[in-house]
Each structure stands twice: as structure tokens, then as C-alpha cells.
mmCIF file with all atom_site columns, C-alpha atoms in Angstrom:
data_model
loop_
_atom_site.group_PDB
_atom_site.id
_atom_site.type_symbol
_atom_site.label_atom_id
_atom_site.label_alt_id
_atom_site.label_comp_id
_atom_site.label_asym_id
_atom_site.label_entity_id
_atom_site.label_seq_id
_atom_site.pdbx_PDB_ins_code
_atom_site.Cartn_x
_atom_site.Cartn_y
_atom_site.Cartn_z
_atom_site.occupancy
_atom_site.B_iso_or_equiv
_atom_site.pdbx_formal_charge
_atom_site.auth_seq_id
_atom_site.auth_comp_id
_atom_site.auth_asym_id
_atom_site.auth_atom_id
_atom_site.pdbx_PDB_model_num
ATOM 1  C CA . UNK A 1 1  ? 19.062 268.141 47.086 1.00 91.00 ? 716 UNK A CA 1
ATOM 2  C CA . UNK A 1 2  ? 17.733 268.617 50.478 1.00 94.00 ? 717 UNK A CA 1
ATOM 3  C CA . UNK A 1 3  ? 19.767 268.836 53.778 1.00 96.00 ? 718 UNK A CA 1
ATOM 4  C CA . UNK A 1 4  ? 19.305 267.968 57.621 1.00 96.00 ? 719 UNK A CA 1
ATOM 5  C CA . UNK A 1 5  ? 21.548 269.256 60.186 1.00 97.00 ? 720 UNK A CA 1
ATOM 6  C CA . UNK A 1 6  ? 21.790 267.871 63.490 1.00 98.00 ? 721 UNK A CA 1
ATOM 7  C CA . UNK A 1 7  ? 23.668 269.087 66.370 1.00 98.00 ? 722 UNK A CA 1
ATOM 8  C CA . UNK A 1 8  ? 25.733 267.405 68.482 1.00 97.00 ? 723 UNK A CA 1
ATOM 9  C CA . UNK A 1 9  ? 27.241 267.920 71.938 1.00 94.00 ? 724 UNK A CA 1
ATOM 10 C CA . UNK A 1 10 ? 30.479 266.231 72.968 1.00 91.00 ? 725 UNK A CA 1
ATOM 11 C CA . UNK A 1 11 ? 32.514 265.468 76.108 1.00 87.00 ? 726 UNK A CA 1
ATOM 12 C CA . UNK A 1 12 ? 35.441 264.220 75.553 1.00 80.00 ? 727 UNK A CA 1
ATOM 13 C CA . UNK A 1 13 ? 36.713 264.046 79.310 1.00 80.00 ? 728 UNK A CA 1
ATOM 14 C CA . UNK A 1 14 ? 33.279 261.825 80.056 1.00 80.00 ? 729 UNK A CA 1
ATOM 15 C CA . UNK A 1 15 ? 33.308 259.975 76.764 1.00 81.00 ? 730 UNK A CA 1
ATOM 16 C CA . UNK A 1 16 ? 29.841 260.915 75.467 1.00 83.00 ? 731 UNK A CA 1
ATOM 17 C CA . UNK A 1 17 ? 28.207 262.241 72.266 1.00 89.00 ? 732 UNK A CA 1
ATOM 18 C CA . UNK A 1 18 ? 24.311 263.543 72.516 1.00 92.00 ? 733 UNK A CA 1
ATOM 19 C CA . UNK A 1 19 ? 22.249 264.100 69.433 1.00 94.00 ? 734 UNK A CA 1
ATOM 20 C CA . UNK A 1 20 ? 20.482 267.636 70.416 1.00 96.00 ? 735 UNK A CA 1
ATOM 21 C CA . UNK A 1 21 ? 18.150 268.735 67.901 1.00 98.00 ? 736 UNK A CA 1
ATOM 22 C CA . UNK A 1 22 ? 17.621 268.320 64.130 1.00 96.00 ? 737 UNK A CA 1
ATOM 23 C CA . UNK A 1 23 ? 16.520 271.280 61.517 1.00 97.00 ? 738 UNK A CA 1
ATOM 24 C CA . UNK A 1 24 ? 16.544 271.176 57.863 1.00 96.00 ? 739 UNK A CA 1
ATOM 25 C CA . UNK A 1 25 ? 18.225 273.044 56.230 1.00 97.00 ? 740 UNK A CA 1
ATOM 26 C CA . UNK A 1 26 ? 16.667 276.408 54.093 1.00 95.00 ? 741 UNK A CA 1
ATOM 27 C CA . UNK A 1 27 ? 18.019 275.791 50.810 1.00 90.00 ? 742 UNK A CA 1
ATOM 28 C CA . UNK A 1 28 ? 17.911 279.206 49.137 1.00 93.00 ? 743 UNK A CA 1
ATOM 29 C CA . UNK A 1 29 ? 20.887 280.484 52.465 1.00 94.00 ? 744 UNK A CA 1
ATOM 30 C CA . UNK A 1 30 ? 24.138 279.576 52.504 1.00 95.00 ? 745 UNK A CA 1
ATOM 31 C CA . UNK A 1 31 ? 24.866 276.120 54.409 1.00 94.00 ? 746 UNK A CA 1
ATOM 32 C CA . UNK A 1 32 ? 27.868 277.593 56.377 1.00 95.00 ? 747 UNK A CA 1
ATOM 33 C CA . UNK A 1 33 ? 26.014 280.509 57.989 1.00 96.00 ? 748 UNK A CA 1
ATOM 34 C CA . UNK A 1 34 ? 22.450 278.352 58.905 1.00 97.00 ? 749 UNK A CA 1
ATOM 35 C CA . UNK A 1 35 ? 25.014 276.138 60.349 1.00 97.00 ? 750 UNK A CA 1
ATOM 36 C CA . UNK A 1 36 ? 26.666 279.223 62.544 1.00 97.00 ? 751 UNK A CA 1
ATOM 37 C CA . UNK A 1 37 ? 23.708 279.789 63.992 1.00 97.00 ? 752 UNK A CA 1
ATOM 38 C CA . UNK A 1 38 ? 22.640 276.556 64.941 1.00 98.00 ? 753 UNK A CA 1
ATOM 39 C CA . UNK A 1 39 ? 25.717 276.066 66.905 1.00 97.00 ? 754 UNK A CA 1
ATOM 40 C CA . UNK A 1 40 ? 25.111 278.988 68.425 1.00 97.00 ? 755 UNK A CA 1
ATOM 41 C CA . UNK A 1 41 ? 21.439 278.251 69.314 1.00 97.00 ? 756 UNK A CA 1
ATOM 42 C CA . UNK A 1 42 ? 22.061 274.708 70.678 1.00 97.00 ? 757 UNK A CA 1
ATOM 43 C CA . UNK A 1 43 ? 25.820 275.698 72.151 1.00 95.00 ? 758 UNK A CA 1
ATOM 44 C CA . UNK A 1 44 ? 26.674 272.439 69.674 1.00 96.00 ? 759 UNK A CA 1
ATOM 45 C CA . UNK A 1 45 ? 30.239 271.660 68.851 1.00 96.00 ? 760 UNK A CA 1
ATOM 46 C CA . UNK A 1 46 ? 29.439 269.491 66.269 1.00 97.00 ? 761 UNK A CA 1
ATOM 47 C CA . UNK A 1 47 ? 26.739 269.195 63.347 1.00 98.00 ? 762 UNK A CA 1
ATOM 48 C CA . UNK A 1 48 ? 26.319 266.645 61.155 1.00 98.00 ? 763 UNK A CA 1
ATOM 49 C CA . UNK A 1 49 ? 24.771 267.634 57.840 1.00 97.00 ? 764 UNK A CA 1
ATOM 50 C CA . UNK A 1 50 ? 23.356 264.991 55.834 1.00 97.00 ? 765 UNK A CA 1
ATOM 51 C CA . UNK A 1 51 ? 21.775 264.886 52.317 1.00 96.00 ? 766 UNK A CA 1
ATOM 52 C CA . UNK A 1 52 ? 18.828 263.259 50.988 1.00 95.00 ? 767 UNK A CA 1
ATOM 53 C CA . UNK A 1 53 ? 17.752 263.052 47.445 1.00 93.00 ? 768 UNK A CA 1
ATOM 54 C CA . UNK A 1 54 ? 13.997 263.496 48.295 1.00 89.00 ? 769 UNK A CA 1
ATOM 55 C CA . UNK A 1 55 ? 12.413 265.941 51.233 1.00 86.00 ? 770 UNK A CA 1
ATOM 56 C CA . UNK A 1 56 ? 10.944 263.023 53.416 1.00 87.00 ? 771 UNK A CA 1
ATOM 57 C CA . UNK A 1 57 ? 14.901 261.910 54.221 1.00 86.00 ? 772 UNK A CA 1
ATOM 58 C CA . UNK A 1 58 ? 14.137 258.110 54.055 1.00 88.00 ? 773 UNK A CA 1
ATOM 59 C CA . UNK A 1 59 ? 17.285 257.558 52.033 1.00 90.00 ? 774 UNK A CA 1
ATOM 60 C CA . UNK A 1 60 ? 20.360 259.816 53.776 1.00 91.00 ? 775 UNK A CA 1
ATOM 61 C CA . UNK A 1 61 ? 24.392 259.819 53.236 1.00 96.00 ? 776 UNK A CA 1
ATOM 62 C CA . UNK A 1 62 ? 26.592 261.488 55.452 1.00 96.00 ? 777 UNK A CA 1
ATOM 63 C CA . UNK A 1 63 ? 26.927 264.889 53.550 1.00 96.00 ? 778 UNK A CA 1
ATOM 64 C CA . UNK A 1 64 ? 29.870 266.983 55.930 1.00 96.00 ? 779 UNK A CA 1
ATOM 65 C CA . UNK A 1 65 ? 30.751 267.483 59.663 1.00 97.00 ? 780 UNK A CA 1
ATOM 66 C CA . UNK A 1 66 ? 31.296 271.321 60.710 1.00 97.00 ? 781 UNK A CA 1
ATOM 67 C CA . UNK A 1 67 ? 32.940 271.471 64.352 1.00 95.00 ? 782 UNK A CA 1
ATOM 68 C CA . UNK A 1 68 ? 32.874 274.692 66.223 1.00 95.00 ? 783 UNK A CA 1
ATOM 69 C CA . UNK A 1 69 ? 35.324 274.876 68.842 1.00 92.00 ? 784 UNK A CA 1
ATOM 70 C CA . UNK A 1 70 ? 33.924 278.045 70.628 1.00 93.00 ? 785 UNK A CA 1
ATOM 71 C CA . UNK A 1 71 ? 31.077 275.748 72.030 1.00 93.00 ? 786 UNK A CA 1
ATOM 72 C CA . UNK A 1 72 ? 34.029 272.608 72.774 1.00 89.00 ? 787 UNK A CA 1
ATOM 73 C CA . UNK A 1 73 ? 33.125 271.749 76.033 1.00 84.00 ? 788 UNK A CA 1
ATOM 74 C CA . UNK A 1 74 ? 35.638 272.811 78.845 1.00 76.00 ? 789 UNK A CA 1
ATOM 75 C CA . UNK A 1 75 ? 34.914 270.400 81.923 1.00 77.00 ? 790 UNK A CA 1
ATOM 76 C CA . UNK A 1 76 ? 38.505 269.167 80.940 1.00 64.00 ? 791 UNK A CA 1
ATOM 77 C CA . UNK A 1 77 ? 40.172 272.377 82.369 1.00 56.00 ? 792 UNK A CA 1
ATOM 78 C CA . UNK A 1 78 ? 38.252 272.373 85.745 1.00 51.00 ? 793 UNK A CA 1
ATOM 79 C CA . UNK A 1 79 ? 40.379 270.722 88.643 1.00 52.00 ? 794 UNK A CA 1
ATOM 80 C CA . UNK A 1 80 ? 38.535 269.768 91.336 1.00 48.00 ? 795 UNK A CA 1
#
């Protein structure tokens, strides 16, 4: 099985979702920690990770979301 991550960022107070970057995925590391460190890298609170049966991802299916709150954005909180 091969896997794609892409990372997401989110405003909820503006109402908009960007797709940021995509990476595939190293298969012989675990998911969870690649995924860490994406969100990190791209300050992304959300990646989707999706699967593909073959490594040129023309067929995908929705494989798990991961959301990391640490990277939420907080333009909410900000009174002007």
C-alpha cells in the first residue's frame, strides 16, 4: 500500500480550507510520527492521508484525517 499526505490549513473564523503541500509517505516509518512532522513543517492543522493501491496514486480512497490542534489557527481570539 502506498500513502500521500497532504496538509491542510483551516480558518474557521474566515470559513476557508487551503491544500498546502503534498508528500508521500516513507513506508518503512511509522505514519503517526512522518505525520508530526509535517504538521510541524507546514504549521498544518489538518492532513489528509490517503491510500493508493499502486505508487502513481491514479486510484485514491480517503485513508484517515490526523488534526493537530497546536497549529489550530487563533485569529478567532484576536479582538480588534
Amino acid at each position: 500500500m502506498h500513502y500521500l499526505a497532504i496538509t491542510y490549513d483551516i480558518c474557521e473564523h474566515n470559513h476557508f480550507v487551503e491544500e498546502m503541500n503534498e508528500y508521500r509517505l516513507e513506508p518503512r516509518v511509522e505514519i503517526k510520527q512522518q505525520l508530526m512532522n509535517l504538521a510541524k513543517k507546514d504549521v498544518a492543522p489538518l492532513i489528509k492521508v490517503y491510500q493508493s493501491i499502486t505508487s502513481d496514486f491514479k486510484e485514491v480512497t480517503l485513508y484517515q484525517e490526523y488534526t493537530f490542534k497546536e497549529y489550530e489557527c487563533g485569529c478567532y481570539s484576536i479582538k480588534v
